[in-house]
Tab-separated table of N, CA, C and O in Angstrom:
chain	number	residue	atom	x	y	z
C	1	MET	N	9.353	41.034	-57.493
C	1	MET	CA	8.023	40.839	-58.020
C	1	MET	C	7.249	42.143	-57.846
C	1	MET	O	7.369	42.804	-56.818
C	2	LYS	N	6.466	42.472	-58.868
C	2	LYS	CA	5.729	43.734	-58.855
C	2	LYS	C	4.289	43.515	-59.330
C	2	LYS	O	4.047	42.749	-60.255
C	3	LEU	N	3.350	44.208	-58.668
C	3	LEU	CA	1.944	44.176	-59.059
C	3	LEU	C	1.481	45.608	-59.305
C	3	LEU	O	1.518	46.438	-58.404
C	4	ARG	N	1.067	45.875	-60.538
C	4	ARG	CA	0.482	47.168	-60.879
C	4	ARG	C	-1.028	47.024	-60.817
C	4	ARG	O	-1.584	46.054	-61.321
C	5	ILE	N	-1.694	47.978	-60.176
C	5	ILE	CA	-3.151	47.924	-60.023
C	5	ILE	C	-3.754	49.084	-60.804
C	5	ILE	O	-3.402	50.239	-60.569
C	6	THR	N	-4.657	48.771	-61.730
C	6	THR	CA	-5.280	49.804	-62.553
C	6	THR	C	-6.231	50.647	-61.708
C	6	THR	O	-6.648	50.241	-60.618
C	7	GLU	N	-6.592	51.807	-62.214
C	7	GLU	CA	-7.519	52.693	-61.510
C	7	GLU	C	-8.858	52.004	-61.263
C	7	GLU	O	-9.453	52.151	-60.195
C	8	GLU	N	-9.344	51.235	-62.237
C	8	GLU	CA	-10.610	50.512	-62.077
C	8	GLU	C	-10.531	49.514	-60.932
C	8	GLU	O	-11.448	49.397	-60.120
C	9	ALA	N	-9.419	48.788	-60.860
C	9	ALA	CA	-9.237	47.810	-59.784
C	9	ALA	C	-9.086	48.513	-58.431
C	9	ALA	O	-9.617	48.048	-57.428
C	10	LYS	N	-8.383	49.649	-58.416
C	10	LYS	CA	-8.232	50.407	-57.166
C	10	LYS	C	-9.590	50.857	-56.635
C	10	LYS	O	-9.856	50.750	-55.431
C	11	GLN	N	-10.434	51.353	-57.525
C	11	GLN	CA	-11.766	51.802	-57.110
C	11	GLN	C	-12.554	50.664	-56.485
C	11	GLN	O	-13.213	50.830	-55.462
C	12	GLN	N	-12.483	49.486	-57.092
C	12	GLN	CA	-13.212	48.337	-56.565
C	12	GLN	C	-12.612	47.867	-55.247
C	12	GLN	O	-13.337	47.524	-54.314
C	13	LEU	N	-11.294	47.845	-55.145
C	13	LEU	CA	-10.643	47.448	-53.895
C	13	LEU	C	-11.023	48.393	-52.760
C	13	LEU	O	-11.237	47.953	-51.629
C	14	GLU	N	-11.125	49.677	-53.062
C	14	GLU	CA	-11.532	50.643	-52.039
C	14	GLU	C	-12.931	50.343	-51.515
C	14	GLU	O	-13.212	50.511	-50.333
C	15	GLN	N	-13.801	49.878	-52.397
C	15	GLN	CA	-15.177	49.570	-51.997
C	15	GLN	C	-15.262	48.323	-51.122
C	15	GLN	O	-16.130	48.225	-50.258
C	16	ILE	N	-14.383	47.369	-51.336
C	16	ILE	CA	-14.468	46.109	-50.583
C	16	ILE	C	-13.432	46.012	-49.465
C	16	ILE	O	-13.431	45.043	-48.708
C	17	GLN	N	-12.542	46.995	-49.381
C	17	GLN	CA	-11.474	46.953	-48.378
C	17	GLN	C	-12.049	46.765	-46.977
C	17	GLN	O	-13.030	47.384	-46.603
C	18	ASP	N	-11.419	45.895	-46.217
C	18	ASP	CA	-11.840	45.557	-44.862
C	18	ASP	C	-10.721	45.964	-43.903
C	18	ASP	O	-9.600	45.467	-44.024
C	19	PRO	N	-10.993	46.868	-42.942
C	19	PRO	CA	-9.938	47.287	-42.012
C	19	PRO	C	-9.350	46.124	-41.206
C	19	PRO	O	-8.218	46.193	-40.749
C	20	GLU	N	-10.123	45.055	-41.053
C	20	GLU	CA	-9.636	43.866	-40.336
C	20	GLU	C	-8.657	43.054	-41.189
C	20	GLU	O	-7.911	42.238	-40.668
C	21	ARG	N	-8.697	43.259	-42.509
C	21	ARG	CA	-7.838	42.522	-43.443
C	21	ARG	C	-7.238	43.507	-44.447
C	21	ARG	O	-7.675	43.586	-45.594
C	22	PRO	N	-6.224	44.239	-44.030
C	22	PRO	CA	-5.689	45.328	-44.847
C	22	PRO	C	-4.707	44.913	-45.952
C	22	PRO	O	-4.330	45.728	-46.772
C	23	LEU	N	-4.298	43.650	-45.960
C	23	LEU	CA	-3.302	43.197	-46.931
C	23	LEU	C	-3.966	42.560	-48.147
C	23	LEU	O	-5.044	41.963	-48.045
C	24	ILE	N	-3.299	42.643	-49.282
C	24	ILE	CA	-3.711	41.897	-50.470
C	24	ILE	C	-2.724	40.755	-50.629
C	24	ILE	O	-1.517	40.979	-50.700
C	25	ARG	N	-3.243	39.542	-50.654
C	25	ARG	CA	-2.397	38.363	-50.812
C	25	ARG	C	-2.532	37.828	-52.238
C	25	ARG	O	-3.635	37.586	-52.717
C	26	LEU	N	-1.394	37.651	-52.906
C	26	LEU	CA	-1.368	36.869	-54.135
C	26	LEU	C	-1.374	35.422	-53.685
C	26	LEU	O	-0.552	35.010	-52.863
C	27	PHE	N	-2.323	34.657	-54.195
C	27	PHE	CA	-2.569	33.320	-53.661
C	27	PHE	C	-2.776	32.344	-54.807
C	27	PHE	O	-3.514	32.626	-55.752
C	28	TYR	N	-2.122	31.207	-54.741
C	28	TYR	CA	-2.293	30.157	-55.746
C	28	TYR	C	-3.341	29.178	-55.228
C	28	TYR	O	-3.076	28.367	-54.343
C	29	ASP	N	-4.544	29.297	-55.760
C	29	ASP	CA	-5.694	28.535	-55.270
C	29	ASP	C	-5.764	27.174	-55.948
C	29	ASP	O	-5.973	27.077	-57.156
C	30	THR	N	-5.592	26.112	-55.153
C	30	THR	CA	-5.649	24.741	-55.679
C	30	THR	C	-6.938	24.028	-55.274
C	30	THR	O	-7.111	22.851	-55.581
C	31	GLU	N	-7.838	24.728	-54.605
C	31	GLU	CA	-9.096	24.142	-54.136
C	31	GLU	C	-9.883	23.565	-55.323
C	31	GLU	O	-10.203	24.273	-56.263
C	32	GLY	N	-10.137	22.268	-55.288
C	32	GLY	CA	-10.922	21.611	-56.324
C	32	GLY	C	-10.193	21.425	-57.642
C	32	GLY	O	-10.803	21.098	-58.652
C	33	CYS	N	-8.872	21.602	-57.651
C	33	CYS	CA	-8.111	21.506	-58.904
C	33	CYS	C	-7.324	20.198	-59.030
C	33	CYS	O	-6.597	20.018	-59.986
C	34	GLY	N	-7.409	19.330	-58.063
C	34	GLY	CA	-6.741	18.042	-58.177
C	34	GLY	C	-5.521	17.897	-57.289
C	34	GLY	O	-5.501	17.091	-56.393
C	35	CYS	N	-4.475	18.690	-57.551
C	35	CYS	CA	-3.274	18.582	-56.724
C	35	CYS	C	-2.605	19.942	-56.621
C	35	CYS	O	-3.040	20.908	-57.239
C	36	GLY	N	-1.516	20.004	-55.882
C	36	GLY	CA	-0.854	21.265	-55.567
C	36	GLY	C	-0.267	22.030	-56.738
C	36	GLY	O	0.007	23.208	-56.624
C	37	VAL	N	-0.033	21.369	-57.870
C	37	VAL	CA	0.522	22.095	-59.012
C	37	VAL	C	-0.552	22.548	-59.987
C	37	VAL	O	-0.278	23.301	-60.911
C	38	ASN	N	-1.776	22.071	-59.805
C	38	ASN	CA	-2.897	22.519	-60.629
C	38	ASN	C	-3.687	23.540	-59.840
C	38	ASN	O	-4.221	23.235	-58.785
C	39	GLY	N	-3.762	24.754	-60.346
C	39	GLY	CA	-4.480	25.792	-59.637
C	39	GLY	C	-4.534	27.068	-60.442
C	39	GLY	O	-4.121	27.111	-61.600
C	40	LEU	N	-5.039	28.113	-59.795
C	40	LEU	CA	-5.168	29.414	-60.435
C	40	LEU	C	-4.565	30.504	-59.565
C	40	LEU	O	-4.874	30.573	-58.376
C	41	PRO	N	-3.742	31.362	-60.143
C	41	PRO	CA	-3.275	32.528	-59.396
C	41	PRO	C	-4.461	33.460	-59.132
C	41	PRO	O	-5.270	33.714	-60.033
C	42	THR	N	-4.586	33.941	-57.930
C	42	THR	CA	-5.702	34.795	-57.576
C	42	THR	C	-5.265	35.787	-56.500
C	42	THR	O	-4.096	35.837	-56.133
C	43	ILE	N	-6.199	36.577	-56.008
C	43	ILE	CA	-5.917	37.505	-54.911
C	43	ILE	C	-6.988	37.347	-53.853
C	43	ILE	O	-8.084	36.871	-54.132
C	44	ARG	N	-6.656	37.757	-52.650
C	44	ARG	CA	-7.646	37.811	-51.584
C	44	ARG	C	-7.160	38.766	-50.503
C	44	ARG	O	-5.965	39.052	-50.405
C	45	LEU	N	-8.096	39.244	-49.729
C	45	LEU	CA	-7.755	40.116	-48.615
C	45	LEU	C	-7.246	39.257	-47.466
C	45	LEU	O	-7.753	38.154	-47.231
C	46	GLU	N	-6.258	39.766	-46.766
C	46	GLU	CA	-5.598	38.974	-45.730
C	46	GLU	C	-5.422	39.814	-44.471
C	46	GLU	O	-5.186	41.021	-44.534
C	47	LYS	N	-5.504	39.142	-43.339
C	47	LYS	CA	-5.408	39.796	-42.030
C	47	LYS	C	-3.973	40.168	-41.650
C	47	LYS	O	-3.702	41.266	-41.193
C	48	GLU	N	-3.052	39.204	-41.836
C	48	GLU	CA	-1.685	39.437	-41.378
C	48	GLU	C	-0.678	38.667	-42.216
C	48	GLU	O	-1.012	37.701	-42.887
C	49	GLU	N	0.558	39.106	-42.119
C	49	GLU	CA	1.650	38.418	-42.795
C	49	GLU	C	2.044	37.173	-42.023
C	49	GLU	O	1.898	37.117	-40.813
C	50	ARG	N	2.577	36.194	-42.745
C	50	ARG	CA	3.128	34.986	-42.130
C	50	ARG	C	4.645	35.027	-42.273
C	50	ARG	O	5.184	35.770	-43.092
C	51	SER	N	5.313	34.199	-41.538
C	51	SER	CA	6.781	34.193	-41.590
C	51	SER	C	7.309	33.758	-42.959
C	51	SER	O	8.439	34.074	-43.319
C	52	THR	N	6.495	33.046	-43.738
C	52	THR	CA	6.917	32.577	-45.055
C	52	THR	C	6.551	33.550	-46.176
C	52	THR	O	6.779	33.254	-47.342
C	53	ASP	N	5.999	34.708	-45.824
C	53	ASP	CA	5.589	35.688	-46.828
C	53	ASP	C	6.724	36.622	-47.203
C	53	ASP	O	7.628	36.871	-46.413
C	54	ARG	N	6.615	37.144	-48.404
C	54	ARG	CA	7.485	38.236	-48.813
C	54	ARG	C	6.619	39.324	-49.435
C	54	ARG	O	5.503	39.066	-49.877
C	55	LYS	N	7.145	40.517	-49.454
C	55	LYS	CA	6.398	41.654	-49.981
C	55	LYS	C	6.486	41.696	-51.505
C	55	LYS	O	7.496	41.323	-52.083
C	56	VAL	N	5.393	42.159	-52.108
C	56	VAL	CA	5.325	42.365	-53.545
C	56	VAL	C	5.301	43.875	-53.758
C	56	VAL	O	4.559	44.590	-53.090
C	57	GLU	N	6.119	44.346	-54.668
C	57	GLU	CA	6.205	45.780	-54.911
C	57	GLU	C	4.886	46.327	-55.443
C	57	GLU	O	4.323	45.797	-56.409
C	58	ASN	N	4.372	47.373	-54.786
C	58	ASN	CA	3.150	48.053	-55.200
C	58	ASN	C	3.134	49.436	-54.571
C	58	ASN	O	3.498	49.590	-53.403
C	59	ASP	N	2.692	50.423	-55.332
C	59	ASP	CA	2.712	51.805	-54.863
C	59	ASP	C	1.543	52.167	-53.956
C	59	ASP	O	1.610	53.151	-53.238
C	60	ASP	N	0.463	51.392	-53.994
C	60	ASP	CA	-0.761	51.791	-53.304
C	60	ASP	C	-1.188	50.896	-52.143
C	60	ASP	O	-1.842	51.354	-51.228
C	61	TYR	N	-0.852	49.633	-52.210
C	61	TYR	CA	-1.334	48.668	-51.218
C	61	TYR	C	-0.189	47.818	-50.685
C	61	TYR	O	0.826	47.644	-51.362
C	62	ALA	N	-0.390	47.263	-49.506
C	62	ALA	CA	0.535	46.268	-48.967
C	62	ALA	C	0.147	44.933	-49.593
C	62	ALA	O	-0.939	44.411	-49.330
C	63	VAL	N	1.007	44.409	-50.443
C	63	VAL	CA	0.749	43.159	-51.163
C	63	VAL	C	1.796	42.144	-50.729
C	63	VAL	O	2.985	42.455	-50.659
C	64	ILE	N	1.336	40.922	-50.447
C	64	ILE	CA	2.230	39.853	-49.993
C	64	ILE	C	1.986	38.579	-50.798
C	64	ILE	O	0.944	38.418	-51.437
C	65	ILE	N	2.959	37.692	-50.715
C	65	ILE	CA	2.843	36.377	-51.341
C	65	ILE	C	3.668	35.392	-50.522
C	65	ILE	O	4.730	35.751	-49.984
C	66	ASP	N	3.182	34.170	-50.409
C	66	ASP	CA	3.950	33.116	-49.754
C	66	ASP	C	5.147	32.786	-50.649
C	66	ASP	O	4.996	32.652	-51.871
C	67	ASP	N	6.308	32.663	-50.055
C	67	ASP	CA	7.530	32.430	-50.808
C	67	ASP	C	7.433	31.208	-51.722
C	67	ASP	O	7.898	31.239	-52.856
C	68	GLN	N	6.831	30.126	-51.246
C	68	GLN	CA	6.716	28.912	-52.056
C	68	GLN	C	5.723	29.072	-53.202
C	68	GLN	O	5.874	28.451	-54.245
C	69	GLN	N	4.700	29.905	-53.029
C	69	GLN	CA	3.710	30.096	-54.085
C	69	GLN	C	4.184	31.058	-55.169
C	69	GLN	O	3.608	31.114	-56.251
C	70	ALA	N	5.236	31.801	-54.902
C	70	ALA	CA	5.739	32.789	-55.866
C	70	ALA	C	6.093	32.154	-57.208
C	70	ALA	O	6.019	32.805	-58.253
C	71	THR	N	6.439	30.880	-57.200
C	71	THR	CA	6.767	30.143	-58.423
C	71	THR	C	5.636	30.205	-59.446
C	71	THR	O	5.887	30.195	-60.646
C	72	PHE	N	4.403	30.274	-58.983
C	72	PHE	CA	3.242	30.216	-59.864
C	72	PHE	C	2.824	31.587	-60.397
C	72	PHE	O	1.827	31.705	-61.101
C	73	PHE	N	3.581	32.619	-60.066
C	73	PHE	CA	3.267	33.983	-60.489
C	73	PHE	C	4.397	34.528	-61.351
C	73	PHE	O	5.497	33.998	-61.357
C	74	LYS	N	4.116	35.601	-62.062
C	74	LYS	CA	5.109	36.241	-62.916
C	74	LYS	C	5.801	37.378	-62.164
C	74	LYS	O	5.305	37.874	-61.155
C	75	LYS	N	6.930	37.795	-62.675
C	75	LYS	CA	7.717	38.858	-62.044
C	75	LYS	C	6.987	40.205	-62.114
C	75	LYS	O	7.043	41.004	-61.179
C	76	ASP	N	6.298	40.448	-63.226
C	76	ASP	CA	5.591	41.710	-63.449
C	76	ASP	C	4.133	41.390	-63.769
C	76	ASP	O	3.859	40.703	-64.753
C	77	MET	N	3.208	41.879	-62.924
C	77	MET	CA	1.785	41.561	-63.108
C	77	MET	C	0.926	42.807	-63.017
C	77	MET	O	1.342	43.820	-62.462
C	78	LYS	N	-0.280	42.663	-63.541
C	78	LYS	CA	-1.260	43.755	-63.501
C	78	LYS	C	-2.587	43.197	-62.984
C	78	LYS	O	-3.036	42.137	-63.410
C	79	LEU	N	-3.187	43.946	-62.058
C	79	LEU	CA	-4.524	43.615	-61.566
C	79	LEU	C	-5.481	44.642	-62.155
C	79	LEU	O	-5.291	45.846	-61.972
C	80	ASP	N	-6.485	44.152	-62.863
C	80	ASP	CA	-7.471	45.017	-63.497
C	80	ASP	C	-8.854	44.619	-63.016
C	80	ASP	O	-9.025	43.569	-62.383
C	81	PHE	N	-9.820	45.454	-63.302
C	81	PHE	CA	-11.213	45.144	-62.979
C	81	PHE	C	-12.050	45.455	-64.212
C	81	PHE	O	-12.048	46.579	-64.707
C	82	MET	N	-12.725	44.427	-64.743
C	82	MET	CA	-13.565	44.611	-65.930
C	82	MET	C	-14.718	43.619	-65.919
C	82	MET	O	-14.570	42.498	-65.426
C	83	ARG	N	-15.835	44.079	-66.393
C	83	ARG	CA	-17.053	43.251	-66.475
C	83	ARG	C	-17.422	42.620	-65.129
C	83	ARG	O	-17.828	41.466	-65.062
C	84	GLY	N	-17.197	43.375	-64.047
C	84	GLY	CA	-17.634	42.920	-62.733
C	84	GLY	C	-16.711	41.970	-62.002
C	84	GLY	O	-17.063	41.465	-60.934
C	85	THR	N	-15.517	41.706	-62.552
C	85	THR	CA	-14.571	40.823	-61.878
C	85	THR	C	-13.152	41.362	-62.009
C	85	THR	O	-12.846	42.134	-62.914
C	86	PHE	N	-12.290	40.911	-61.108
C	86	PHE	CA	-10.876	41.242	-61.210
C	86	PHE	C	-10.230	40.328	-62.247
C	86	PHE	O	-10.704	39.214	-62.488
C	87	ARG	N	-9.129	40.803	-62.824
C	87	ARG	CA	-8.365	40.019	-63.795
C	87	ARG	C	-6.883	40.212	-63.490
C	87	ARG	O	-6.419	41.336	-63.343
C	88	LEU	N	-6.154	39.108	-63.393
C	88	LEU	CA	-4.718	39.143	-63.121
C	88	LEU	C	-3.973	38.734	-64.390
C	88	LEU	O	-4.252	37.665	-64.954
C	89	SER	N	-3.062	39.597	-64.836
C	89	SER	CA	-2.333	39.303	-66.068
C	89	SER	C	-0.873	39.708	-65.936
C	89	SER	O	-0.467	40.336	-64.964
C	90	SER	N	-0.101	39.329	-66.951
C	90	SER	CA	1.305	39.706	-67.038
C	90	SER	C	1.585	40.029	-68.506
C	90	SER	O	0.740	39.769	-69.365
C	91	PRO	N	2.770	40.540	-68.815
C	91	PRO	CA	3.097	40.772	-70.225
C	91	PRO	C	3.047	39.485	-71.062
C	91	PRO	O	2.869	39.533	-72.268
C	92	ASP	N	3.176	38.334	-70.404
C	92	ASP	CA	3.128	37.045	-71.104
C	92	ASP	C	1.716	36.562	-71.390
C	92	ASP	O	1.530	35.643	-72.175
C	93	GLY	N	0.711	37.131	-70.711
C	93	GLY	CA	-0.669	36.698	-70.925
C	93	GLY	C	-1.489	36.776	-69.652
C	93	GLY	O	-1.031	37.241	-68.613
C	94	ILE	N	-2.707	36.280	-69.750
C	94	ILE	CA	-3.638	36.330	-68.627
C	94	ILE	C	-3.358	35.172	-67.677
C	94	ILE	O	-3.286	34.015	-68.089
C	95	LEU	N	-3.201	35.489	-66.384
C	95	LEU	CA	-2.979	34.466	-65.361
C	95	LEU	C	-4.303	33.947	-64.816
C	95	LEU	O	-4.442	32.766	-64.515
C	96	ASN	N	-5.276	34.846	-64.649
C	96	ASN	CA	-6.614	34.468	-64.194
C	96	ASN	C	-7.591	35.521	-64.717
C	96	ASN	O	-7.563	36.663	-64.276
C	97	PRO	N	-8.462	35.127	-65.668
C	97	PRO	CA	-9.359	36.103	-66.294
C	97	PRO	C	-10.560	36.486	-65.446
C	97	PRO	O	-11.174	37.523	-65.677
C	98	ILE	N	-10.919	35.650	-64.466
C	98	ILE	CA	-12.123	35.903	-63.681
C	98	ILE	C	-11.850	35.640	-62.204
C	98	ILE	O	-11.747	34.492	-61.771
C	99	ILE	N	-11.709	36.725	-61.438
C	99	ILE	CA	-11.548	36.620	-59.988
C	99	ILE	C	-12.750	37.340	-59.375
C	99	ILE	O	-12.775	38.571	-59.326
C	100	PRO	N	-13.764	36.593	-58.942
C	100	PRO	CA	-14.976	37.219	-58.395
C	100	PRO	C	-14.696	38.048	-57.144
C	100	PRO	O	-13.841	37.695	-56.322
C	101	ILE	N	-15.426	39.133	-57.003
C	101	ILE	CA	-15.313	40.002	-55.829
C	101	ILE	C	-15.511	39.185	-54.554
C	101	ILE	O	-14.784	39.356	-53.580
C	102	LYS	N	-16.483	38.299	-54.573
C	102	LYS	CA	-16.786	37.462	-53.395
C	102	LYS	C	-15.554	36.664	-52.954
C	102	LYS	O	-15.270	36.558	-51.765
C	103	ASP	N	-14.814	36.109	-53.904
C	103	ASP	CA	-13.619	35.329	-53.569
C	103	ASP	C	-12.526	36.200	-52.957
C	103	ASP	O	-11.804	35.762	-52.062
C	104	VAL	N	-12.391	37.419	-53.446
C	104	VAL	CA	-11.390	38.329	-52.902
C	104	VAL	C	-11.748	38.691	-51.463
C	104	VAL	O	-10.900	38.681	-50.580
C	105	LYS	N	-13.011	38.986	-51.235
C	105	LYS	CA	-13.474	39.387	-49.903
C	105	LYS	C	-13.439	38.241	-48.906
C	105	LYS	O	-13.004	38.395	-47.774
C	106	GLU	N	-13.888	37.066	-49.322
C	106	GLU	CA	-14.027	35.939	-48.391
C	106	GLU	C	-12.807	35.046	-48.353
C	106	GLU	O	-12.602	34.330	-47.389
C	107	GLY	N	-11.997	35.065	-49.411
C	107	GLY	CA	-10.823	34.202	-49.458
C	107	GLY	C	-11.230	32.755	-49.665
C	107	GLY	O	-12.378	32.437	-49.924
C	108	ALA	N	-10.258	31.909	-49.564
C	108	ALA	CA	-10.473	30.472	-49.727
C	108	ALA	C	-9.989	29.768	-48.485
C	108	ALA	O	-9.199	30.288	-47.724
C	109	THR	N	-10.437	28.561	-48.310
C	109	THR	CA	-9.950	27.785	-47.172
C	109	THR	C	-8.537	27.323	-47.463
C	109	THR	O	-8.208	26.963	-48.579
C	110	VAL	N	-7.700	27.357	-46.477
C	110	VAL	CA	-6.307	26.950	-46.657
C	110	VAL	C	-6.104	25.582	-46.061
C	110	VAL	O	-6.580	25.265	-45.030
């Protein structure tokens, strides 16, 4: 699995990067979506790796994903930043068009 991060997204990540949470987690957010298979692929800053995590290929950042959640993501993805929000896409289409900065910084409850 690979995540390419555009220059615009890198600039924004640099502004919000937290030394206490140096990892970027690809996360399948099911909060308020009904059940575990209904959700949105998203990103958030993370403190540490878990035993169920695996690394996602990226040249600039340490990116991780939970092994079980990897099913909900594509093999090749791009993280962009446009119109004030992050956007996660793949060659097949957009995975999540609106990922607010606040959600990336604060994460979601697990």
